Coordinates of C-alpha atoms and ligand atoms in Angstrom, one line a residue:
X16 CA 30.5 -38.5 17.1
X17 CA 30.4 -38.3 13.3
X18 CA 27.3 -37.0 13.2
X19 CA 28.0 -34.6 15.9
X20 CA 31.1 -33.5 13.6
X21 CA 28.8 -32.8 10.5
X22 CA 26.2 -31.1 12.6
X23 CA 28.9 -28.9 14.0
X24 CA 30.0 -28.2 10.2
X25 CA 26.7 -27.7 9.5
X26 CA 25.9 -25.5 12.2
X27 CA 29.3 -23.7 12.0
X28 CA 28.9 -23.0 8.0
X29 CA 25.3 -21.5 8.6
X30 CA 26.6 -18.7 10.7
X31 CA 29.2 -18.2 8.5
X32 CA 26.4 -17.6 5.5
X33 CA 24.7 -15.3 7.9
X34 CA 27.8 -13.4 8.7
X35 CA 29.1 -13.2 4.9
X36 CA 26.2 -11.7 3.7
X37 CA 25.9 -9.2 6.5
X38 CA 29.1 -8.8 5.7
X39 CA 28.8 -8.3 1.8
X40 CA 26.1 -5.6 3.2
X41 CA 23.8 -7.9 1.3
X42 CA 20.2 -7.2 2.3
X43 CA 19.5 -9.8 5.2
X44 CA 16.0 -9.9 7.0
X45 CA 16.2 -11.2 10.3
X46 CA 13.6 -11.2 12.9
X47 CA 14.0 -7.6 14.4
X48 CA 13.3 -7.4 18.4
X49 CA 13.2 -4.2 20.1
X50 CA 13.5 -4.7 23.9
X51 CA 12.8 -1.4 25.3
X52 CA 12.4 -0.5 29.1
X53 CA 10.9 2.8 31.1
X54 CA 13.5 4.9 32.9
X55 CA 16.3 2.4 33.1
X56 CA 19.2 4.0 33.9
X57 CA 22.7 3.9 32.9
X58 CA 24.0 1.9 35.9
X59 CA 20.8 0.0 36.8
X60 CA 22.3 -3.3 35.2
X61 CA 25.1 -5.2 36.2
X62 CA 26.5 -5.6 32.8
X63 CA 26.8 -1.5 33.0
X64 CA 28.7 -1.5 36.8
X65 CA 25.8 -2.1 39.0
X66 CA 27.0 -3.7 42.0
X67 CA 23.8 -3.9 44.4
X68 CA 21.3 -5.3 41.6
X69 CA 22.2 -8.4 39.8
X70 CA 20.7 -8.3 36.2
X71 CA 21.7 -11.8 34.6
X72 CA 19.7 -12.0 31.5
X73 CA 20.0 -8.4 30.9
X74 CA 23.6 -9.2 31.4
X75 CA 24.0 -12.2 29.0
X76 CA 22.5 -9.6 26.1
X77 CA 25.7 -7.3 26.6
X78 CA 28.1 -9.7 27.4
X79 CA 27.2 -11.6 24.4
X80 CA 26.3 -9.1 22.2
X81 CA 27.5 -5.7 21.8
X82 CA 27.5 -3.3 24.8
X83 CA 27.4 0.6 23.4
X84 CA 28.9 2.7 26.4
X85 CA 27.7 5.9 24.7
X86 CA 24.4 5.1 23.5
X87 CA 21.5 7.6 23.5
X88 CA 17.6 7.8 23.7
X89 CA 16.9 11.1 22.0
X90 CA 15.5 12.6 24.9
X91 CA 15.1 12.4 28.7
X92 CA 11.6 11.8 28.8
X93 CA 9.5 9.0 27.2
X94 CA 7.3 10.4 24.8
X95 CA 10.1 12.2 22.7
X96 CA 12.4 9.7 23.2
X97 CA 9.8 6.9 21.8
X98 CA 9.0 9.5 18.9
X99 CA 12.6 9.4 17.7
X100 CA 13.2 6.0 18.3
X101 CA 9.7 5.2 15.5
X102 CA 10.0 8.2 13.5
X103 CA 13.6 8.6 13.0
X104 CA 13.2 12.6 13.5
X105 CA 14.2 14.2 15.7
X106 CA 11.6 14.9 18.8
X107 CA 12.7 18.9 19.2
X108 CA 11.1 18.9 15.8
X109 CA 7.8 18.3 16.9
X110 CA 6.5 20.7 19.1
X111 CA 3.8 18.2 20.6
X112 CA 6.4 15.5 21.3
X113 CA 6.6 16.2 25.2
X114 CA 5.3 13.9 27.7
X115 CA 1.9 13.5 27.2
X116 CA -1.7 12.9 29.1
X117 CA -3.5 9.5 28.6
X118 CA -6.1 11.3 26.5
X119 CA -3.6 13.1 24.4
X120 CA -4.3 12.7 20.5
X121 CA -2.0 10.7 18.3
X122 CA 1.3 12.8 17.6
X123 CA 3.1 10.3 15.1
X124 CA 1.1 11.7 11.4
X125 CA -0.6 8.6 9.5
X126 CA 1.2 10.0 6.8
X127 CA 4.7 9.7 8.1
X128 CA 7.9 7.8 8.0
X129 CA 8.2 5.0 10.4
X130 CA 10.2 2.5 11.6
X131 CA 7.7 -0.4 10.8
X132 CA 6.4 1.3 8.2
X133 CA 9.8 0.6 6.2
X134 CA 9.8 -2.7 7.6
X135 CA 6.6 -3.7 6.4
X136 CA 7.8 -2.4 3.2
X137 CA 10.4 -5.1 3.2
X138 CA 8.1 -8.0 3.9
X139 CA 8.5 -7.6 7.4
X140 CA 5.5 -8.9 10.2
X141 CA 5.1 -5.8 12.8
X142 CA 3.9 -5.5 16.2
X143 CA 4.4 -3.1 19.4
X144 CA 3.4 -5.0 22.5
X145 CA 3.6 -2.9 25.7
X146 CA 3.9 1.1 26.5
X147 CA 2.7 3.1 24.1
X148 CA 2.4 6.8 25.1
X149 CA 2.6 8.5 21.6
X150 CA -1.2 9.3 21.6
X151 CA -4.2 8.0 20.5
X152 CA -7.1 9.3 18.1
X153 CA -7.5 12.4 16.3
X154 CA -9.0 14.7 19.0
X155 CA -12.7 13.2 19.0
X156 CA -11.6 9.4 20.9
X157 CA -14.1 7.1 22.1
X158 CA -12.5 4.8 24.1
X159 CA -15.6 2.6 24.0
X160 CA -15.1 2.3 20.2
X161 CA -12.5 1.9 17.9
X162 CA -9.9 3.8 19.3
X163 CA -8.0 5.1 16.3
X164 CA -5.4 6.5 14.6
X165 CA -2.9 4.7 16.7
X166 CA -0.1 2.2 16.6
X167 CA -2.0 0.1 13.8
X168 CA -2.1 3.4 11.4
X169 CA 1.7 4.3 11.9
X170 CA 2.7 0.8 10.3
X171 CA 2.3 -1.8 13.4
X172 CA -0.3 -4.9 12.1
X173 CA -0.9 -5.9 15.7
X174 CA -0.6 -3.4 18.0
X175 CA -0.8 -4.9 22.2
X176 CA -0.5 -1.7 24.4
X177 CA -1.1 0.5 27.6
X178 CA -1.7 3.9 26.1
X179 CA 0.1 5.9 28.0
X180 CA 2.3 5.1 31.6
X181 CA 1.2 2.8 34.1
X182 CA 0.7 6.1 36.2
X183 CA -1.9 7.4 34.1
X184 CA -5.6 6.2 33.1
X185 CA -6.9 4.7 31.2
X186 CA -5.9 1.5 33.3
X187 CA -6.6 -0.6 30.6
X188 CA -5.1 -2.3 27.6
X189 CA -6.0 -2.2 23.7
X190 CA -6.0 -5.0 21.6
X191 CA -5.9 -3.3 18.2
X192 CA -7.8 -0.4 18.6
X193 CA -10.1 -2.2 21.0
X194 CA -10.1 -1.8 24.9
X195 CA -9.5 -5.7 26.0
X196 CA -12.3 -7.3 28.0
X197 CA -14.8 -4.2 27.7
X198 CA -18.0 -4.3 28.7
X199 CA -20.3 -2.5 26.5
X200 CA -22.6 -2.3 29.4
X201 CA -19.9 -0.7 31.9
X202 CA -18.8 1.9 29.4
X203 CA -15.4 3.5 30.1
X204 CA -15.1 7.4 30.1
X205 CA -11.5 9.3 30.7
X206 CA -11.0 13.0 31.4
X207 CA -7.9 14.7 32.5
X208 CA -9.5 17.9 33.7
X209 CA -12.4 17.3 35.7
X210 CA -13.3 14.2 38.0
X211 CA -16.7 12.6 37.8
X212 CA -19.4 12.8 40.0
X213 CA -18.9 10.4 43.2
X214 CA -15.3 9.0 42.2
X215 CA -13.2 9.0 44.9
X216 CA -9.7 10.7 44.2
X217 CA -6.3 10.0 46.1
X218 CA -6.6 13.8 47.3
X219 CA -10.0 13.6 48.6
X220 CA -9.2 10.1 49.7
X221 CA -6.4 8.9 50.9
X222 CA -8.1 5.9 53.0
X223 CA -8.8 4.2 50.2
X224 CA -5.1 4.2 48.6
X225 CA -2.7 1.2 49.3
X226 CA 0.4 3.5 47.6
X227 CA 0.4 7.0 48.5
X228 CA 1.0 10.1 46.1
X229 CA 4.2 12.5 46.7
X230 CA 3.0 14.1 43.8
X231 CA 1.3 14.7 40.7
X232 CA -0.9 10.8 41.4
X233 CA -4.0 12.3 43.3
X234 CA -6.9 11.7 40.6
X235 CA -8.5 8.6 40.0
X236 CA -7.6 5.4 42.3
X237 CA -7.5 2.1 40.6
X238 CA -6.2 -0.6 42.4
X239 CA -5.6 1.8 45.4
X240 CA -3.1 3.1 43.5
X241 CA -4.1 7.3 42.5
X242 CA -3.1 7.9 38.9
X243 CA -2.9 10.7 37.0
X244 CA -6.2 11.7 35.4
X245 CA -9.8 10.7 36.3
X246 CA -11.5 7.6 34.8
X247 CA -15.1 5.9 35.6
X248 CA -16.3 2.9 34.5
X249 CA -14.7 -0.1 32.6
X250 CA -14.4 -2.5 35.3
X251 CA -14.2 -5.3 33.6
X252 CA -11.0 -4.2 31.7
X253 CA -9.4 -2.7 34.4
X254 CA -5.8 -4.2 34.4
X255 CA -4.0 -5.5 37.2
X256 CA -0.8 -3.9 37.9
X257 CA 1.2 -6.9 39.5
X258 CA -0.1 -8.9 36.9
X259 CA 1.6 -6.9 33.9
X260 CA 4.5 -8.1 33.7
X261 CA 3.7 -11.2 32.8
X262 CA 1.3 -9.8 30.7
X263 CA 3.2 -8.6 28.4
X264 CA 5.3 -11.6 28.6
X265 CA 2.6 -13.8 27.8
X266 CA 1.7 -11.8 24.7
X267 CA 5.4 -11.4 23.2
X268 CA 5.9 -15.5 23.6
X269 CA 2.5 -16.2 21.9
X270 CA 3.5 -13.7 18.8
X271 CA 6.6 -14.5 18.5
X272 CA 5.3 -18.3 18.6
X273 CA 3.1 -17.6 15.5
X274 CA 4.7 -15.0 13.6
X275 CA 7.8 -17.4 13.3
X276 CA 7.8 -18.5 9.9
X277 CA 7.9 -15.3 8.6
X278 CA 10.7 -11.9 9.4
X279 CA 8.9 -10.0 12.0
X280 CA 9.6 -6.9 14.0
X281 CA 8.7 -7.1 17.5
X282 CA 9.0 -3.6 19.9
X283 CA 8.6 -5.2 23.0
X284 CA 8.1 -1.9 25.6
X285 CA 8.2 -3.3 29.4
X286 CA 6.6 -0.2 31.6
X287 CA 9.3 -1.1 34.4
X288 CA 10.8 0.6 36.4
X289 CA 8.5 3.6 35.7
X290 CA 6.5 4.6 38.6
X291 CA 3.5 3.0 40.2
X292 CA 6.8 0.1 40.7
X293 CA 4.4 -3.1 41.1
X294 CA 6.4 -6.2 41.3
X295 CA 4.6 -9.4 40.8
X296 CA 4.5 -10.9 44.6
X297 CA 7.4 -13.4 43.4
X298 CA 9.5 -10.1 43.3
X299 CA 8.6 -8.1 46.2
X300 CA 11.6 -7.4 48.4
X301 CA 14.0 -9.8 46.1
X302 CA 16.2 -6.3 45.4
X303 CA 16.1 -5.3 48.9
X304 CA 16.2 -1.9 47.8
X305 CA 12.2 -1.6 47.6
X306 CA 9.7 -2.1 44.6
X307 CA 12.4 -0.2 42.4
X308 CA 14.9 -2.8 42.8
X309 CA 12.2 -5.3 42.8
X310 CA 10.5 -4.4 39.4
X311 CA 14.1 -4.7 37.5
X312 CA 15.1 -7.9 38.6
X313 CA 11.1 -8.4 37.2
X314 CA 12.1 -6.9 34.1
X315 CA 15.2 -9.2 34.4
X316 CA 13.0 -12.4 34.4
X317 CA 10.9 -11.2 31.6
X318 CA 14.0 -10.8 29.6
X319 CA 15.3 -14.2 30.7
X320 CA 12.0 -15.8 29.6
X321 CA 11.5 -14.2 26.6
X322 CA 14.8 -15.3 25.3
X323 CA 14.5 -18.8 26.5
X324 CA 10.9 -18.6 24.2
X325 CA 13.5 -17.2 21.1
X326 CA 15.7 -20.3 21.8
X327 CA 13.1 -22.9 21.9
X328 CA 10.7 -21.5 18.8
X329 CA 14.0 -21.6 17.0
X330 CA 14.9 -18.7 16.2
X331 CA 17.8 -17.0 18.3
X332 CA 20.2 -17.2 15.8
X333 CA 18.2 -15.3 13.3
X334 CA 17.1 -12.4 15.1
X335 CA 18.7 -9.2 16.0
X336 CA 18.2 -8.1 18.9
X337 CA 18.2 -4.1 20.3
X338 CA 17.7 -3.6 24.2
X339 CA 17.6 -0.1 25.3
X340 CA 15.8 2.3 28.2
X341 CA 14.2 5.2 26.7
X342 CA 15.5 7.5 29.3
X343 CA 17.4 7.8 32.3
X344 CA 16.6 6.9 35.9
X345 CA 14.7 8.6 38.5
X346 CA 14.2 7.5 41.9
X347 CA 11.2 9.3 43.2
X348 CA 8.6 10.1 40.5
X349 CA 5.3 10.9 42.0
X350 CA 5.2 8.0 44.9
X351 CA 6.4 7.0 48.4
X352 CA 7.7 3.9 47.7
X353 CA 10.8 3.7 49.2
X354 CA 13.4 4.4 46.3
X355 CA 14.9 6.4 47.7
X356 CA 15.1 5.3 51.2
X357 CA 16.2 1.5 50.5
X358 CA 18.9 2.9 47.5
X359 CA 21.6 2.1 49.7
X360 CA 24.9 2.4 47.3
X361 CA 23.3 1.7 44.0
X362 CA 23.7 4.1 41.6
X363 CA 21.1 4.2 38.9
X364 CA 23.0 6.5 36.5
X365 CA 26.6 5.3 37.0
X366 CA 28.8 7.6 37.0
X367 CA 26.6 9.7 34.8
X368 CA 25.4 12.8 36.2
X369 CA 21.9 13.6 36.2
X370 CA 19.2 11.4 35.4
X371 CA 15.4 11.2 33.6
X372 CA 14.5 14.9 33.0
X373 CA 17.9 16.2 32.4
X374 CA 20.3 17.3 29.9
X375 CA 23.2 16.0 31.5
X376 CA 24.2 12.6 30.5
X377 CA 22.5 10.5 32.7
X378 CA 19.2 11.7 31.1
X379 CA 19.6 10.6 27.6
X380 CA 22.5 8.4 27.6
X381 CA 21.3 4.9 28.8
X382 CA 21.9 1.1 28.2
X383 CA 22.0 0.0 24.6
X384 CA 23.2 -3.6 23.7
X385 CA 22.7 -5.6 20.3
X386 CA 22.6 -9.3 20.1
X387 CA 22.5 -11.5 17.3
X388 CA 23.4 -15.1 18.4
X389 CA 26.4 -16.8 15.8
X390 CA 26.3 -13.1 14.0
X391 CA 27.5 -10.2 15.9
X392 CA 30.8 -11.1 17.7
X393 CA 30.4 -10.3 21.4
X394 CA 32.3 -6.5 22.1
X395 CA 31.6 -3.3 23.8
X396 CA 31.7 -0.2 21.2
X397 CA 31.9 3.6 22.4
X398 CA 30.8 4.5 19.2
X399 CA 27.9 7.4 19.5
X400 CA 24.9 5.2 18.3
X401 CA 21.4 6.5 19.4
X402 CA 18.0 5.0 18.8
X403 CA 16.9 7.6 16.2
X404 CA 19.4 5.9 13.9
X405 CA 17.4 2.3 13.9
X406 CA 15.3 3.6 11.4
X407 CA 18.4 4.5 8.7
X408 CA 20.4 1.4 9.7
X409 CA 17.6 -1.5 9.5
X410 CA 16.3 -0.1 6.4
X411 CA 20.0 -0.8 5.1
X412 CA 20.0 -3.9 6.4
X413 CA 16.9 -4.9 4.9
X414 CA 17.7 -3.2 1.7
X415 CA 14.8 -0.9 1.5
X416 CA 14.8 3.1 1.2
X417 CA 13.7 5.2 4.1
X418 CA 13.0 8.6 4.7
X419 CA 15.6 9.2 7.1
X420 CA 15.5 12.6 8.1
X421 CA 17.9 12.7 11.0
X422 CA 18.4 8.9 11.0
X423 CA 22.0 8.2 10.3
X424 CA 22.8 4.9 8.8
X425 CA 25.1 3.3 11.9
X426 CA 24.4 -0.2 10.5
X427 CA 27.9 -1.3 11.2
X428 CA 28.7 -0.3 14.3
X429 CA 25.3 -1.8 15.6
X430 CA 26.5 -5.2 14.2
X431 CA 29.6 -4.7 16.1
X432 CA 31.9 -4.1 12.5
X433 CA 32.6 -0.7 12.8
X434 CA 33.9 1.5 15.8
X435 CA 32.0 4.5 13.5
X436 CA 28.7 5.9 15.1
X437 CA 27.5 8.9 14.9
X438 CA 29.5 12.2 14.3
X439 CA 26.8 14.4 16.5
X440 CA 24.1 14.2 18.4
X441 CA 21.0 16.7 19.9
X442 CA 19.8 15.4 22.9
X443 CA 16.2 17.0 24.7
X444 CA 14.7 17.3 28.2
X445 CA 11.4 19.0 28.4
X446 CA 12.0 21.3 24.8
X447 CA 15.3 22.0 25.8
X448 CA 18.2 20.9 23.7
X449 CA 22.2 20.1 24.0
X450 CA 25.0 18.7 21.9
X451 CA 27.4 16.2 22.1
X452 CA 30.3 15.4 19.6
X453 CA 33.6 13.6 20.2
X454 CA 34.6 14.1 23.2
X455 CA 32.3 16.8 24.0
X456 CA 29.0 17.6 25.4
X457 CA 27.8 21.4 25.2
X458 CA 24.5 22.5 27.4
X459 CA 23.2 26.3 25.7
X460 CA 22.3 28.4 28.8
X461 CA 19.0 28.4 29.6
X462 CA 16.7 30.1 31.9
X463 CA 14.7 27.2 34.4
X464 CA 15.2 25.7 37.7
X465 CA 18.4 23.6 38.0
X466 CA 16.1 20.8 39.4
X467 CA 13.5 19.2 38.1
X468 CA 9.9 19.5 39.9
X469 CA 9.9 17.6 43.2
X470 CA 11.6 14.2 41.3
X471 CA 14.6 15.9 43.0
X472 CA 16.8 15.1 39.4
X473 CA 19.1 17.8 37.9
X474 CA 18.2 19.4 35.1
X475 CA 21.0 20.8 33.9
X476 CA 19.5 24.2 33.5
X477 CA 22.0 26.9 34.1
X478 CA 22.3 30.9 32.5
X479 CA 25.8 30.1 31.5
X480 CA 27.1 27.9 28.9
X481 CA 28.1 24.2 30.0
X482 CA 31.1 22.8 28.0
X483 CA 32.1 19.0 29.5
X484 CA 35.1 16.8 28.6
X485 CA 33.4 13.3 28.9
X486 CA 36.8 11.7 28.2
X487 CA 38.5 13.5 31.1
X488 CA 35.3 14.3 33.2
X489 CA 32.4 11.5 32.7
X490 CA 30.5 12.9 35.6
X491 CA 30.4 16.6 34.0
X492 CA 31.8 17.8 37.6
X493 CA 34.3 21.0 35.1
X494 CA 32.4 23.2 33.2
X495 CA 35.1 24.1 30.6
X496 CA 33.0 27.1 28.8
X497 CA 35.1 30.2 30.1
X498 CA 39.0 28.3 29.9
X499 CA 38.2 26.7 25.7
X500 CA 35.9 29.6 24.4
X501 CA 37.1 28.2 21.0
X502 CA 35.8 25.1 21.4
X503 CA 32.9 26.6 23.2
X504 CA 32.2 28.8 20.1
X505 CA 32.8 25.9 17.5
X506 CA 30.2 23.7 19.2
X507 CA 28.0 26.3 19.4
X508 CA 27.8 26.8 15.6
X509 CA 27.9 23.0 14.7
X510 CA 24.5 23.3 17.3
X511 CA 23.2 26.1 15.7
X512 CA 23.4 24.5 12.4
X513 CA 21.0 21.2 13.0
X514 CA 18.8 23.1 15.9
X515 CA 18.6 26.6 13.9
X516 CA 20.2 29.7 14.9
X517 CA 17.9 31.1 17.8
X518 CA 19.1 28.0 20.0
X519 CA 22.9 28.4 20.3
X520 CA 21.9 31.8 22.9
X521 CA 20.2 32.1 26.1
X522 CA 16.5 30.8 25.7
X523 CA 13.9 30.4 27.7
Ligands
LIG3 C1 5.6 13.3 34.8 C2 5.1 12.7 36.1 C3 5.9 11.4 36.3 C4 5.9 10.5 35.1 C5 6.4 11.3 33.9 C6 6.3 10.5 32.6 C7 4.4 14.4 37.7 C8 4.8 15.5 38.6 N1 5.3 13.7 37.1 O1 4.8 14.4 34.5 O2 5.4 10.8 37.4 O3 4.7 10.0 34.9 O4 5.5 12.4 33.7 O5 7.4 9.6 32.6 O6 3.2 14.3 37.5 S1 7.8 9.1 31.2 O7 8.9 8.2 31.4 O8 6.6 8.5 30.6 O9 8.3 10.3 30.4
LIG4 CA1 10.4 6.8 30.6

């Protein structure tokens, strides 16, 4: 009993140390753990209203960590949004960060700012194990060689990925720069424009798919799944889709297993539930709302397991933890596979209007938790946090000096101190911008179809301005524009001052 007593004291006393040097805003260097999922939306977890899905272990992050009700990706697509998240820019600044092909060239510079670059520079272990999809190479790849600049030359030492979407080829993972399991005698080659001689494609072939193309999946079939470009060769690195999951899994346990002794920063980037869904056969028709379901209560699992791992190496209570989607949901995305059929009444962006590809809420804003077992006191916070202010915050965390650019230092509120986010924020879909500040979110008029391509999602295109009160009007159902021109007009030139003045108009 005594010895239970002093343990307790012990144990007790230790988080207290923790918590009064976070507290002091003392540098601290825990391990850093980005869990970060593919077009999860707003109300896909239970912790976040979801009534048909049950999502326990994403659940016991936000109930026992900090659970941000307004918290943003920077964008409604991946590629920008994973662009902000590293580079702590905004993605509207870089023309080339818009969803991109599996052979698409590097977009991050070697020479710039990034997340684990900083953290290196504060003693910090990095790695990024999972989607990539920020390019690869300079222009001139061979994927039979060293595939390079990538994630090892924008500051990650070991670098685990799939290079693009588990939609597009090359179906295949790198190991550092390396295509794992290669056969130099089966070389691999990868074109997005033209098929190779003899490969069957899901257009010309549908017999020999086992999930069929709705569209935009016709090239290449791998698995009997059609992708999106055309690939030959490489069979013996070929990936198997139900089999990623646990992957991935594997390889964040093993790393976190032998990068313990030291602060590390882990971006662990699960490819569920983006599109081809491929739940390991222990998942299939768990959800019973089709592979959709299916692949989050996967994801689910993963989580579940990979925090069990932090307990038992030891080191839960010194490790922040930031779980976040990097865009909003979207039912059909190129596939028949029955997401929308089986929804029934789940509601993948809450009460959020919208989803992935849009501007309106549902496309940007999306889960975001922090956890930090004994350290951050469980809460929810509507502060306006958003992952392109990781970059600012951690680096005052760790006590290092970033470039910040339109990182905002939010440290606080992440930890659950502060209610004090952000003041503003841009948020993108496909090179279009919006605002949101306070209570407000402003969408310029824009010429475009209201609806995105055949995903059925709204886009939140319009020729008139869009003014919303999210207090009053979360669902963005009373566009406010004509009846407060003043705060219409104020907006408009807070906008015009971060985006530039040719935005705050009508623009194509
Ligand atoms: C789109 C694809 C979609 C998905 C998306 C990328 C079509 C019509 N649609 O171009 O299936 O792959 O790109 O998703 O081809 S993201 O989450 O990586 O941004
Ligand atoms: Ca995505």
């Amino acid at each position: 009993m005594k010895l239970k007593n002093t343990l307790t004291t012990l144990i007790v006393t230790g988080l207290m140390m923790v918590n009064v040097s976070v507290n002091a805003s003392k540098p601290v260097k825990p391990n850093i753990i980005v869990i970060y999922l593919d077009d999860l939306g707003y109300g896909d977890l239970s912790a976040y209203g979801a009534t048909e899905l049950k999502t326990p272990n994403m659940d016991a992050i936000a109930n026992e960590g900090v659970r941000f009700t307004e918290g943003y990706a920077t964008s409604a697509t991946c590629t920008p949004s994973r662009y902000g998240m590293l580079t702590g820019v905004y993605p509207w600044r870089n023309e080339k960060a818009r969803i991109l092909p599996g052979s698409a060239p590097l977009i991050i510079s070697t020479k710039q700012e990034t997340l684990p670059k900083m953290l290196k520079r504060a003693g910090y272990q990095t790695a990024v194990i999972g989607k990539w999809h920020l390019g690869l190479g300079d222009g001139n790849l061979d994927w039979n060689g060293h595939i390079t600049p990538g994630p090892n030359e924008v500051g990650f030492d070991e670098a685990y990925i799939l290079a693009a979407t588990q939609d597009r080829v090359p179906t295949v993972y790198i190991d550092n720069g390396y295509i794992d399991g290669l056969d130099a005698k089966d070389p691999i080659y990868v074109n997005y424009k033209k098929n190779f001689d003899g490969q069957p494609t899901g257009k010309d072939n549908p017999e020999l798919t086992t999930m069929k193309w709705h569209h935009g999946h016709n090239c290449s079939i791998v698995n009997g799944i059609p992708r999106m470009g055309y690939m030959k060769g490489g069979k013996s690195a070929i990936w198997t889709d139900v089999d990623m999951a646990d992957h991935f899994l594997d390889k964040v346990k093993s790393y976190v297993h032998d990068h313990k002794e030291k602060p590390f920063f882990l971006y662990y980037a699960l490819q569920q539930p983006h599109v081809p869904r491929t739940p390991h056969p222990r998942f299939v028709g768990k959800s019973g709302m089709g592979p959709r379901g299916d692949v989050i209560l996967e994801a689910d699992w993963c989580i579940g397991e990979f925090m069990k791992t932090l307990e038992e190496e030891g080191v839960l209570e010194n490790t922040l933890i930031v779980f976040s989607s990097d865009n909003g949901p979207v039912l059909n995305d190129g596939y028949y596979d029955d997401a929308v059929e089986k929804l029934g009444n789940h509601t993948p962006g809450g009460m959020l209007r919208g989803g992935k590809y849009s501007m309106f809420e549902a496309g940007p804003r999306v889960p975001f938790m922090t956890y930090w077992k004994g350290t951050i006191k469980p809460g929810v916070s509507d502060a306006l946090v958003c992952q392109v202010d990781l970059l600012a915050s951690l680096a005052k965390m760790v006590g290092v000096e970033a470039e910040e650019n339109d990182s905002e230092d939010i440290l606080s509120a992440l930890l659950g101190k502060s209610n004090k986010g952000r003041k503003n924020l841009i948020v993108e879909a496909n090179g279009k911008t919006a605002y949101r500040t306070g209570d407000w979110a402003m969408i310029p008029a824009y010429e475009g179809s209201p609806m995105s391509w055949k995903s059925g999602n709204e886009t939140a295109i319009a020729p008139e301005f869009q003014l919303y009160n999210l207090k009053k009007d979360i669902g963005q159902k009373n566009n406010l524009a004509k009846s407060n021109p003043e705060v219409l007009q104020k907006l408009i030139a807070e906008f015009e001052e971060i985006r530039g003045k040719e935005y705050g108009g009508l623009k194509k």
